[in-house]
Amino acid sequence: MQPVSEQNSEIKQHPAMPLIRRHLFPVIISVLFMLLSNPASAEVRSERWRWSNPLPHGNNVLDMFVTSEISAQAGDSGTIYVRRSDDRWAPAVTGVENYMRSVTMLGERIIATGESGCILWSDDGIDFQQAPLSPANTLDWFEGVDASPSRAVAVGDYGAIYTSTSGTNWVSAISGTVEWMRGVAFGGGKFIAVGETGTILSSTNGIDWAAQTSGTTEHLNRVRYLGIGGSGQFYTVGNNGALLRSGNGNSWILMDSGATNDLFDVALNTSGLLLVGDQEIRMSADGGTTWVDQINDLPTNASPAWVYLSAHGKSDSWLVAGRTGLLMEGLGTNAIDCAWQPSPSESSHAWLWDMTEQNGLYVAVGDLATIQTSLDGILWASEAVPVPLTNTVLLGVGGTSNLLLAVGSEGHVLISQAGLVDVSVTNEVEGFGVVWTNLPQFTTNSLQGVAATDGLFIVSGAMGKVFTSPDGTNWTERATSTENFLSSVAIGSSACVAVGANGTLLRAGPDGVSWSAVPMGTTNWLYRAHWLENQFVAVGQNGSIYTSPDGANWTSRTSGTSRWLTDVTFADGQWFVSGYQGTLLASTNLADWSPLRLPTGKSLFAASSKNGQLVLAGVEGVILRNQIVPATSPVLLLDYSQSLATDSNAVSSVYELFLFGGQPDQFFEFQSVTNLASSLWQTNAVLELFDPSGTIYAIRTRDATNAPPSEFYRTRVLP
């Protein structure tokens, strides 16, 4: 969205509650505030997905462009994140699902390139447009992009090179090679492009290219022009630890990186040179002669083993990003060492295998005995488990409003009960979902399925095991006719079902005592089953979806996908099914299923919902949320203030501060009009309450020379 006014005003953020969308406001004075809200309409809008974990987001960061004023990240599923001085990586609206591979700036215009000939550009970092290409409709992936002050160059598959002087229209250039090109950089008056089998090309104008001798046949993944104090050199990194340097882009020197894994980026700051890659972060303080492994060689504050894809150096600090959005900040502590910490520090990357919502509380469980809880789906807390179980893989979770069960490997079962629990001599806390204790093992077989109603708890797992309990603590094994892994169990109004490997489906009466096989005519693993809206719904391997009103008679449904389906939930008249590789399906009748777009290609293992909010969880700690039924409560103008300041040139400015308050994840318009008799309200900005507190500051500056006109304000909640 473009600014609505060209007057001399500027929106800034408050450091505590930053502004996600920056638009220029007209010069106004608040004399009245009115409230409007639109009726709620349930819709899974693709641009409304937000990350709850990991933070700031969970998309792979293939490339970063970082300056003191604006930064951008390019990632999977058409995602681009832009950070301004508020330090928040805000998601942009791209309108594409292509994997974005590289990002740069041509002047003040952001350019991102990616899968299947996709080139995007934006002047505000909020809304991106796709640029036309000539020749059009290329399917070549553009793996790298960089710009001189007057021209941008994108490189990609089969030697593809496209150039543009504006970033909005692109024309093909002749590279002279059919090798796949993976990176490009501009510096010292020259473009350098690198690619597979050690290919290096150079150009002084971005149009005419010449091949250079690299001295290696390794695939080269990235090239950067790096320098401090006005001069620089080209560095390129590649597979199997390949590292090369050149002062002019023509003559290249092979360097010993100390690494054997693939390298994906290189950065420079006053501390030295940094290499990042697959389980690799290495720093050299002497220009590349000796290297310190920042993952394995540091005694403290080492960076975790991970796939790092991009890096940036600033002064004596580093910003490194990688798979599933992991951001690490490094600060030089001496000539060879850094202190590394995740940014932000509260994110978890443990895989999450199951999730439930009970008594207003979301609970997700996963690897390393991970238990995450949330009251709102936005803020998640890690709960402590008994020390002997910290290496347990928790595969399933469920329960009632009074008792939660988490089950996992080797038959371990954790419980959390409602009510106050003593945690020290003087303190008590509400124990539900917070305080977890382990039950004595009643089996050594791994458990995954969990279902519960008042008076009946059921768990299932390996070797066809099914156990029932009236209270969640005393368990009885029930006989079954299978040794297949039973990964899920569900309790209906008149029957119970358990599903698992090789198309196994068992049925029991409402007491869960006697189990018998139900032939399903499939060998697909039926991974998960739930009782939702008076229907059993089972999902699994190869896009399997089956439904039944009684657990005995099942109908196979056409899902439209061959991917594994992993969970099912119900929200606001729709069933939602999650699955591998970012799959999400929706249906209003269980017969017709439609795919929905997600901002990730990560596999999802769990789905849950409450109060019109859909929450998904899965690989490497991924937790996504979407408020599909928008909150209709009005957004309030909580405060307004002015202050006057004069700069060094004796120019006076008025700073106006607006404080809005509402519900997190609400979108609203800030509108104004000069005459209440007029119906021509002007939308000054579209804002999002992204902070969990539900508040946001907008700070505007204007020239104090001319008095602004009086105006009336109101907010309008967007559906």
XYZ file of C-alpha atoms in Angstrom:
719
model
C 0.000 0.000 0.000
C 1.345 3.390 -0.969
C 1.388 6.415 1.357
C -1.876 8.347 1.414
C -0.207 11.707 1.688
C 2.908 13.408 0.410
C 3.026 15.851 3.293
C 6.098 16.102 5.428
C 5.270 13.480 8.016
C 6.884 10.266 9.109
C 5.666 7.261 11.066
C 8.059 5.797 13.586
C 7.767 2.973 16.043
C 7.774 2.954 19.779
C 10.596 0.657 20.969
C 8.321 -1.323 23.273
C 5.438 -1.828 20.852
C 6.656 -1.368 17.291
C 4.524 -0.577 14.293
C 4.265 -3.354 11.759
C 3.003 -1.339 8.791
C 4.503 2.046 8.055
C 2.340 4.510 6.152
C 2.435 8.274 6.048
C -0.389 9.973 7.875
C -1.880 13.300 6.766
C -1.322 16.155 9.194
C -4.158 15.860 11.718
C -5.225 16.790 15.238
C -7.399 14.459 17.281
C -10.640 16.037 18.482
C -12.967 13.010 18.430
C -12.601 9.256 18.311
C -15.272 6.886 16.996
C -15.438 3.086 16.878
C -16.703 0.835 14.115
C -16.424 -2.899 13.636
C -17.415 -5.086 10.731
C -19.263 -8.380 11.180
C -16.916 -11.336 11.568
C -16.449 -13.601 8.591
C -14.596 -16.898 8.937
C -11.872 -17.281 6.339
C -8.408 -18.777 6.317
C -6.594 -15.873 4.695
C -3.132 -16.876 3.573
C -1.583 -13.506 4.454
C -2.885 -13.750 8.041
C -0.732 -16.716 9.116
C 1.610 -15.736 11.931
C 4.471 -17.548 13.616
C 4.205 -18.347 17.312
C 7.370 -20.453 17.266
C 10.183 -20.259 16.388
C 10.629 -16.516 16.498
C 10.917 -14.262 14.600
C 9.635 -16.848 12.086
C 10.197 -20.424 10.975
C 10.978 -20.018 7.293
C 14.325 -21.045 5.835
C 16.417 -17.901 5.350
C 18.225 -18.442 2.052
C 19.563 -14.906 1.844
C 19.681 -11.646 3.805
C 20.303 -8.072 2.775
C 21.128 -5.945 5.810
C 21.628 -2.198 6.214
C 21.270 0.178 9.155
C 17.912 1.406 7.802
C 16.257 -1.644 6.276
C 16.914 -5.360 6.002
C 15.217 -8.171 4.113
C 15.188 -11.969 4.191
C 14.136 -14.348 1.410
C 12.776 -17.800 2.193
C 10.566 -20.738 1.326
C 6.877 -20.668 0.333
C 7.046 -17.205 -1.196
C 8.067 -15.550 2.062
C 9.926 -12.265 2.402
C 10.521 -10.595 5.762
C 11.480 -6.943 6.116
C 13.025 -5.348 9.201
C 13.242 -1.617 9.801
C 14.481 0.271 12.832
C 11.817 -1.381 15.015
C 13.923 -4.595 14.904
C 10.914 -6.733 13.899
C 11.052 -9.052 10.918
C 7.599 -8.286 9.481
C 6.079 -10.598 6.853
C 5.475 -9.013 3.472
C 2.595 -9.811 1.128
C 4.113 -11.470 -1.944
C 1.148 -13.255 -3.512
C 3.355 -16.178 -4.591
C 4.297 -19.585 -3.219
C 7.652 -19.789 -5.014
C 10.752 -20.557 -3.005
C 12.571 -17.208 -2.781
C 16.330 -17.680 -3.040
C 18.012 -14.278 -2.920
C 17.333 -10.641 -2.060
C 19.004 -7.259 -2.616
C 18.224 -3.574 -3.095
C 18.455 -1.404 -6.187
C 18.523 2.076 -4.695
C 15.565 2.022 -2.271
C 13.712 -0.767 -4.116
C 13.773 -4.283 -2.662
C 14.236 -7.084 -5.198
C 13.852 -10.801 -4.480
C 14.361 -13.700 -6.883
C 13.431 -17.352 -6.742
C 11.811 -20.451 -8.092
C 10.467 -20.794 -11.645
C 11.505 -17.402 -12.984
C 10.009 -15.436 -10.105
C 11.321 -11.904 -9.548
C 9.524 -9.659 -7.048
C 9.997 -5.988 -6.227
C 8.660 -3.546 -3.642
C 9.206 0.083 -2.688
C 7.597 -0.132 0.764
C 8.627 -3.617 1.918
C 4.972 -4.440 2.570
C 3.424 -5.381 -0.764
C 5.488 -7.028 -3.505
C 4.741 -7.210 -7.210
C 5.972 -9.765 -9.739
C 8.162 -8.347 -12.478
C 7.688 -9.276 -16.156
C 10.589 -10.971 -17.952
C 11.725 -10.853 -21.551
C 11.751 -13.551 -22.863
C 8.710 -14.310 -20.704
C 7.609 -17.417 -18.816
C 11.027 -18.833 -18.029
C 11.023 -21.736 -15.576
C 14.660 -21.205 -14.639
C 15.222 -20.695 -10.928
C 16.969 -17.424 -10.097
C 19.387 -18.412 -7.348
C 21.182 -15.094 -6.874
C 20.616 -11.367 -7.298
C 22.704 -8.258 -6.624
C 22.812 -4.677 -7.833
C 25.160 -1.861 -8.695
C 23.903 1.706 -8.171
C 22.259 1.567 -11.603
C 21.596 -2.073 -12.536
C 20.385 -5.303 -10.952
C 21.485 -8.749 -12.147
C 19.769 -12.080 -11.414
C 21.421 -15.423 -12.190
C 20.080 -18.952 -12.235
C 19.636 -22.314 -13.908
C 21.313 -23.262 -17.189
C 23.395 -20.094 -17.207
C 20.341 -17.839 -17.048
C 21.152 -14.145 -16.509
C 18.559 -11.364 -16.491
C 19.240 -7.685 -15.918
C 17.192 -4.600 -15.085
C 17.876 -0.906 -14.546
C 14.638 -0.464 -12.587
C 13.945 -3.824 -10.948
C 10.450 -3.810 -12.474
C 11.235 -5.115 -15.978
C 13.914 -7.682 -16.772
C 15.726 -8.655 -19.972
C 17.798 -11.751 -20.659
C 21.554 -11.495 -21.192
C 23.883 -14.059 -22.776
C 26.069 -15.781 -20.184
C 27.975 -18.110 -22.520
C 27.431 -21.113 -20.234
C 24.776 -23.711 -19.496
C 26.027 -24.321 -15.963
C 23.602 -23.528 -13.169
C 24.563 -20.218 -11.594
C 24.042 -19.879 -7.836
C 25.254 -16.420 -6.831
C 26.165 -12.962 -8.060
C 27.831 -9.941 -6.459
C 28.757 -6.416 -7.476
C 31.847 -4.570 -6.296
C 34.809 -2.618 -7.580
C 32.892 -1.698 -10.735
C 32.284 -5.319 -11.706
C 29.671 -8.085 -11.463
C 30.872 -11.593 -10.591
C 28.590 -14.639 -10.981
C 29.421 -18.111 -9.647
C 27.854 -21.525 -10.100
C 28.240 -25.241 -10.477
C 31.494 -27.065 -11.339
C 33.516 -24.015 -10.296
C 32.025 -21.703 -12.924
C 32.913 -18.011 -12.499
C 31.779 -15.258 -14.866
C 32.638 -11.551 -14.822
C 31.039 -8.478 -16.377
C 31.578 -4.738 -16.157
C 28.059 -3.878 -17.308
C 25.896 -6.897 -16.336
C 25.192 -7.626 -20.009
C 28.443 -8.924 -21.522
C 29.995 -11.825 -19.607
C 33.359 -13.565 -19.742
C 34.397 -16.871 -18.172
C 37.186 -16.867 -15.586
C 39.385 -19.683 -14.323
C 38.467 -20.667 -10.775
C 40.887 -23.535 -10.186
C 38.143 -25.756 -8.709
C 35.339 -28.005 -9.921
C 33.322 -27.673 -6.719
C 29.856 -26.154 -6.953
C 30.079 -22.530 -5.820
C 27.044 -21.419 -3.814
C 27.585 -17.738 -3.052
C 29.832 -14.821 -3.912
C 30.207 -11.603 -1.921
C 32.199 -8.402 -2.359
C 33.515 -7.667 1.120
C 35.612 -4.815 2.388
C 36.078 -2.291 5.177
C 37.163 1.278 4.556
C 36.210 1.604 0.894
C 38.208 -1.248 -0.646
C 37.229 -4.857 -0.925
C 37.698 -8.306 -2.406
C 35.449 -10.972 -3.861
C 34.969 -14.142 -1.824
C 33.087 -17.207 -3.027
C 32.167 -20.338 -1.066
C 30.898 -23.726 -2.168
C 30.514 -27.422 -1.545
C 32.977 -29.469 0.492
C 34.398 -26.374 2.193
C 35.413 -24.587 -1.023
C 36.646 -21.005 -0.456
C 38.191 -18.678 -3.070
C 39.306 -15.036 -3.025
C 39.979 -12.474 -5.751
C 40.913 -8.830 -5.735
C 39.736 -8.145 -9.288
C 37.323 -11.005 -10.102
C 39.681 -12.392 -12.761
C 42.450 -14.114 -10.820
C 41.270 -16.410 -8.017
C 43.172 -17.878 -5.072
C 42.075 -21.140 -3.475
C 41.991 -20.842 0.315
C 41.888 -23.470 3.045
C 38.630 -22.925 4.922
C 39.210 -25.691 7.442
C 35.757 -27.023 6.550
C 34.712 -30.171 4.704
C 30.955 -29.561 4.747
C 29.152 -27.410 2.199
C 29.478 -23.653 2.731
C 26.645 -21.275 1.835
C 27.768 -17.755 2.724
C 30.691 -15.574 3.757
C 30.747 -12.310 5.727
C 33.291 -9.796 7.030
C 33.519 -7.407 9.979
C 36.246 -5.778 12.048
C 36.811 -9.080 13.876
C 37.601 -11.025 10.735
C 36.079 -13.334 8.146
C 33.122 -15.646 8.788
C 32.002 -18.749 6.884
C 28.637 -20.473 7.380
C 27.219 -23.693 6.002
C 25.914 -27.154 6.788
C 26.780 -27.594 10.482
C 29.440 -24.940 9.937
C 30.337 -21.556 11.417
C 34.033 -20.719 11.167
C 35.791 -17.443 11.910
C 39.256 -16.230 10.964
C 40.860 -13.183 12.537
C 43.883 -13.215 10.204
C 42.245 -13.057 6.794
C 41.726 -16.778 6.320
C 44.982 -18.412 7.433
C 43.676 -19.950 10.648
C 40.068 -20.736 11.517
C 38.150 -21.283 14.746
C 35.153 -23.634 14.653
C 32.379 -21.660 16.357
C 30.273 -24.790 16.867
C 32.762 -27.322 18.224
C 35.812 -25.395 19.466
C 34.351 -22.748 21.784
C 34.357 -23.612 25.506
C 31.218 -21.536 26.149
C 28.503 -19.725 24.194
C 29.035 -21.833 21.074
C 26.556 -21.774 18.221
C 24.423 -24.929 17.877
C 24.977 -27.423 15.090
C 22.575 -26.359 12.360
C 22.286 -25.624 8.639
C 23.276 -21.965 8.301
C 22.412 -20.411 4.956
C 23.227 -16.689 5.164
C 25.392 -14.313 7.175
C 26.060 -10.615 7.723
C 28.857 -8.797 9.525
C 28.580 -5.456 11.316
C 31.373 -3.838 13.340
C 32.386 -6.634 15.756
C 29.084 -8.559 15.613
C 27.501 -11.151 13.330
C 23.981 -12.065 12.285
C 23.635 -15.601 10.944
C 20.406 -17.194 9.690
C 19.483 -20.632 8.489
C 17.023 -23.459 8.320
C 13.615 -22.949 9.962
C 14.405 -19.310 10.647
C 17.102 -19.865 13.255
C 18.828 -16.522 13.877
C 22.100 -16.418 15.797
C 23.881 -13.262 16.921
C 27.598 -13.408 17.557
C 29.694 -10.853 19.428
C 33.467 -10.951 19.283
C 34.970 -11.585 22.713
C 38.637 -11.709 21.647
C 40.707 -12.195 18.519
C 39.388 -15.685 17.813
C 36.233 -16.322 19.838
C 32.611 -15.165 19.744
C 29.737 -15.344 22.185
C 26.707 -16.705 20.334
C 23.079 -16.464 21.323
C 19.813 -17.113 19.502
C 17.721 -14.098 18.550
C 15.268 -14.147 20.231
C 16.392 -16.481 22.976
C 13.006 -18.025 23.879
C 12.466 -20.022 20.675
C 12.552 -23.815 20.627
C 13.427 -25.978 17.617
C 12.419 -29.341 19.090
C 10.105 -31.321 16.816
C 6.473 -31.269 17.962
C 4.513 -34.485 17.392
C 1.096 -33.775 18.878
C -1.055 -30.988 20.287
C -4.320 -30.663 22.172
C -6.528 -27.932 23.584
C -8.079 -28.560 26.972
C -9.699 -26.205 29.449
C -8.572 -23.145 27.468
C -4.959 -24.341 27.304
C -2.983 -25.409 24.233
C -0.419 -28.144 24.938
C 2.143 -29.357 22.371
C 4.651 -32.170 22.959
C 7.712 -33.439 21.150
C 11.360 -34.451 21.169
C 13.562 -34.270 24.277
C 10.468 -34.369 26.498
C 9.404 -30.993 25.131
C 6.115 -29.713 26.530
C 4.970 -26.295 25.317
C 1.839 -24.598 26.682
C -0.091 -21.499 25.668
C -3.255 -19.731 26.812
C -3.690 -17.798 23.570
C -1.777 -19.678 20.864
C 0.617 -16.705 20.611
C 2.894 -16.873 23.637
C 4.237 -20.352 24.390
C 6.117 -21.477 27.494
C 8.349 -24.515 27.962
C 7.348 -26.648 30.941
C 9.717 -28.658 33.107
C 9.544 -32.444 33.192
C 11.052 -34.881 35.715
C 14.799 -35.154 35.169
C 14.867 -38.921 34.423
C 12.582 -38.350 31.414
C 14.330 -35.420 29.724
C 15.441 -37.567 26.769
C 12.001 -39.048 26.191
C 10.332 -38.451 22.831
C 6.767 -37.431 23.637
C 4.573 -38.589 20.758
C 1.041 -37.933 21.981
C -0.949 -35.674 24.277
C -4.583 -35.428 25.317
C -6.880 -35.406 28.279
C -9.799 -33.664 29.906
C -10.353 -30.352 31.671
C -8.974 -31.921 34.853
C -6.086 -34.115 33.729
C -3.592 -34.081 30.869
C -1.597 -37.045 29.590
C 1.623 -36.944 27.581
C 2.935 -40.296 26.330
C 6.012 -41.356 24.443
C 8.975 -43.613 23.896
C 9.495 -46.743 26.019
C 6.036 -46.399 27.533
C 6.705 -43.239 29.502
C 3.591 -41.374 30.652
C 3.495 -37.894 32.174
C 0.414 -36.396 33.814
C -0.630 -32.893 34.820
C -3.635 -32.325 37.048
C -5.880 -29.354 37.657
C -5.704 -27.637 41.037
C -3.088 -25.938 43.166
C 0.230 -27.725 43.572
C 2.999 -26.998 46.080
C 6.186 -26.044 44.243
C 8.161 -24.803 47.242
C 7.716 -24.307 50.946
C 5.820 -21.063 50.512
C 4.401 -21.080 46.972
C 1.538 -22.796 45.155
C 0.742 -22.675 41.454
C -2.088 -23.819 39.232
C -0.745 -27.200 38.179
C -2.785 -27.842 35.002
C -0.311 -28.013 32.129
C 2.466 -26.513 34.249
C 3.447 -29.183 36.779
C 4.125 -32.600 35.237
C 4.880 -35.864 37.051
C 5.689 -39.295 35.670
C 3.558 -42.376 36.249
C 5.138 -45.731 37.048
C 5.691 -47.548 33.768
C 2.954 -50.080 32.940
C 4.565 -50.961 29.560
C 7.926 -50.648 27.851
C 6.308 -50.271 24.432
C 6.288 -46.775 22.976
C 2.929 -45.004 23.250
C 1.445 -42.372 20.943
C -2.357 -42.431 20.861
C -4.229 -40.561 23.617
C -7.973 -40.056 24.027
C -10.047 -39.152 27.059
C -13.528 -38.370 28.305
C -14.813 -38.054 31.825
C -14.316 -41.500 33.302
C -12.377 -43.074 30.421
C -8.759 -42.639 29.333
C -7.217 -44.684 26.494
C -3.625 -44.865 25.223
C -2.237 -46.938 22.349
C 1.131 -47.664 20.784
C 3.653 -50.222 19.575
C 2.882 -53.935 19.185
C -0.834 -53.202 18.967
C -1.018 -52.235 22.636
C -4.143 -50.548 24.043
C -4.565 -49.544 27.681
C -7.582 -48.034 29.448
C -8.012 -46.222 32.759
C -10.955 -44.706 34.641
C -8.801 -41.932 36.131
C -5.624 -41.619 34.037
C -3.430 -43.210 36.711
C -4.451 -46.878 37.022
C -4.158 -48.726 33.736
C -5.414 -52.047 32.347
C -4.129 -53.661 29.154
C -6.822 -54.654 26.639
C -6.434 -57.509 24.175
C -6.159 -56.686 20.475
C -5.762 -58.792 17.344
C -2.764 -56.907 15.915
C 0.904 -56.197 16.542
C 0.916 -53.147 14.270
C 1.783 -49.790 15.778
C -1.415 -48.019 16.859
C -0.566 -44.329 16.522
C -3.936 -42.851 17.473
C -7.099 -43.556 19.396
C -10.441 -41.732 19.558
C -13.559 -41.935 21.725
C -16.968 -41.331 20.123
C -20.508 -41.219 21.440
C -21.092 -44.957 21.030
C -17.722 -46.464 20.152
C -13.944 -46.139 20.388
C -11.476 -46.595 17.522
C -7.714 -47.101 17.265
C -5.779 -46.691 14.012
C -2.254 -47.475 12.898
C 0.220 -49.057 10.511
C -0.767 -51.161 7.473
C -4.306 -49.796 7.385
C -5.114 -51.115 10.849
C -8.381 -49.952 12.428
C -9.781 -51.429 15.620
C -13.189 -50.739 17.146
C -14.493 -51.160 20.698
C -17.649 -50.287 22.536
C -17.968 -47.063 24.520
C -16.140 -48.654 27.472
C -12.994 -49.406 25.419
C -12.752 -52.967 26.733
C -13.216 -55.370 23.797
C -11.435 -54.519 20.537
C -12.005 -56.047 17.114
C -10.566 -55.348 13.664
C -12.518 -53.419 11.047
C -11.356 -54.262 7.478
C -10.452 -51.007 5.685
C -9.191 -52.400 2.375
C -5.966 -50.412 2.510
C -2.364 -50.845 3.603
C -1.867 -47.116 4.096
C -0.893 -46.146 7.614
C -3.887 -44.531 9.288
C -1.950 -42.075 11.373
C -4.533 -40.097 13.351
C -8.217 -40.337 14.266
C -10.524 -37.926 16.091
C -14.205 -37.726 16.973
C -15.366 -34.354 15.664
C -18.904 -33.062 15.190
C -20.445 -36.540 15.561
C -18.058 -38.072 13.050
C -14.930 -40.156 13.326
C -12.305 -38.789 10.945
C -9.149 -40.822 10.257
C -6.249 -39.519 8.159
C -2.932 -40.960 7.072
C -0.506 -42.113 4.418
C -0.934 -41.234 0.718
C -3.578 -38.627 1.416
C -5.934 -41.076 3.125
C -9.113 -39.656 4.668
C -11.874 -41.895 6.065
C -15.037 -40.873 7.914
C -17.576 -42.809 9.954
C -20.564 -41.987 12.182
C -20.165 -45.136 14.291
C -16.638 -46.524 13.841
C -17.969 -49.586 12.009
C -18.965 -48.225 8.609
C -16.315 -46.099 6.918
C -16.326 -43.940 3.793
C -13.131 -43.232 1.870
C -12.797 -39.579 0.878
C -10.805 -38.065 -1.975
C -8.287 -35.655 -0.486
C -6.609 -34.537 -3.702
C -3.118 -35.181 -2.366
C -0.735 -38.130 -2.021
C 1.128 -36.630 0.928
C 0.971 -38.015 4.435
C -1.881 -36.502 6.411
C -1.219 -36.248 10.106
C -4.038 -34.631 12.094
C -7.550 -33.232 11.893
C -9.422 -30.548 13.827
C -12.702 -28.618 13.534
C -13.253 -24.850 13.687
C -16.188 -22.648 12.720
C -18.013 -25.103 10.503
C -14.924 -26.530 8.796
C -12.717 -29.581 9.188
C -8.994 -28.960 8.739
C -6.390 -31.645 7.985
C -2.639 -31.057 8.329
C 0.142 -32.985 6.658
C 3.637 -33.275 5.304
C 5.408 -30.517 3.371
C 3.144 -27.716 4.531
C -0.099 -29.459 3.586
C -3.373 -28.067 4.925
C -6.782 -29.157 3.616
C -10.220 -27.791 4.470
C -13.767 -29.094 4.037
C -17.259 -28.036 5.082
C -18.835 -31.450 4.400
C -16.028 -34.058 4.777
C -16.508 -34.990 1.095
C -14.941 -32.078 -0.772
C -11.451 -31.020 0.286
C -9.532 -27.943 -0.814
C -5.839 -27.163 -0.274
C -4.985 -24.015 1.663
C -1.798 -22.025 1.313
C 0.662 -21.871 4.189
C 3.800 -19.751 4.629
C 5.938 -22.863 5.032
C 6.810 -26.115 3.354
C 7.680 -27.757 6.676
C 5.850 -30.924 7.645
C 3.063 -30.470 10.164
C 2.117 -33.202 12.630
C -0.585 -31.602 14.772
C -3.613 -29.311 14.477
C -5.853 -27.763 17.110
C -8.278 -24.882 17.518
C -10.214 -22.744 19.969
C -12.167 -19.496 19.798
C -11.940 -19.342 16.020
C -8.153 -19.690 16.029
C -6.438 -22.448 14.028
C -3.034 -23.617 15.310
C -0.618 -26.012 13.569
C 2.606 -27.581 14.882
C 5.368 -29.771 13.511
C 8.963 -30.003 12.339
C 11.682 -28.199 14.317
C 9.293 -26.447 16.687
C 7.027 -24.944 14.025
C 3.864 -23.405 15.495
C 1.627 -21.415 13.143
C -1.631 -19.647 13.964
C -4.459 -18.030 12.012
C -7.412 -16.199 13.571
C -9.940 -17.475 11.038
C -12.828 -15.863 12.970
C -11.658 -12.286 13.530
C -12.282 -10.635 16.882
C -15.009 -8.001 16.487
C -14.253 -6.009 19.621
C -13.301 -2.416 18.690
C -9.758 -1.150 18.581
C -9.490 1.771 20.991
C -7.383 4.902 20.851
C -5.942 4.636 24.340
C -3.744 7.711 24.337
C -2.602 10.672 22.258
C 0.183 13.130 23.011
C 2.356 15.767 21.336
C 5.864 17.038 21.888
C 7.980 19.724 20.194
C 11.634 19.336 19.282
C 14.173 21.487 17.425
C 17.112 20.001 15.532
C 20.630 21.386 15.042
C 19.434 23.427 12.063
C 16.798 25.159 14.177
C 13.993 23.286 12.386
C 11.101 22.555 14.732
C 9.017 19.392 14.473
C 5.948 18.142 16.265
C 5.998 14.534 17.405
C 2.548 12.977 17.731
C 2.055 9.655 19.507
C -1.043 7.468 19.096
C -1.592 4.405 21.304
C -4.111 1.833 20.064
C -5.430 -1.152 22.003
C -7.418 -4.236 21.022
C -7.011 -7.978 20.575
C -3.779 -9.551 19.281
C -3.885 -10.450 15.578
C -6.561 -7.858 14.832
C -6.223 -5.824 11.648
C -7.792 -2.387 11.527
C -7.969 0.816 9.526
C -7.136 4.186 11.082
C -9.455 6.699 9.442
C -10.067 10.447 9.557
C -12.469 13.084 8.253
C -12.629 16.878 8.587
C -16.422 17.068 8.875
C -18.635 14.577 10.681
C -21.437 15.360 8.255
C -19.317 13.844 5.499
C -19.297 10.117 4.761
C -15.937 10.370 2.994
C -13.735 8.922 5.699
C -10.142 8.589 4.555
C -8.104 5.519 5.457
C -4.755 6.775 6.692
C -3.195 3.416 7.495
C -3.872 -0.301 7.796
C -2.372 -1.613 11.032
C -1.965 -4.946 12.755
C -1.952 -5.613 16.485
C 0.873 -8.131 16.331
C 2.107 -7.663 19.893
C 0.666 -10.209 22.379
C -0.370 -7.292 24.611
C -2.800 -6.143 21.919
C -1.320 -2.631 21.861
C 0.622 -0.635 19.310
C 2.172 2.817 19.178
C 2.269 4.985 16.081
C 4.604 7.980 16.179
C 4.278 10.727 13.575
C 6.479 13.749 12.962
C 5.421 16.873 11.108
C 6.769 20.302 10.377
C 5.756 22.658 13.180
C 5.652 25.716 10.896
C 2.030 25.347 9.774
C -0.839 24.522 12.067
C -2.661 21.335 10.956
C -6.414 21.262 10.348
C -8.744 19.705 12.900
C -9.922 16.197 12.055
C -12.037 13.419 13.549
C -10.615 9.916 13.999
C -12.073 6.432 14.060
C -10.902 2.838 13.713
C -12.542 0.145 11.627
C -11.834 -3.500 12.457
C -11.079 -5.519 9.335
C -12.540 -9.005 8.865
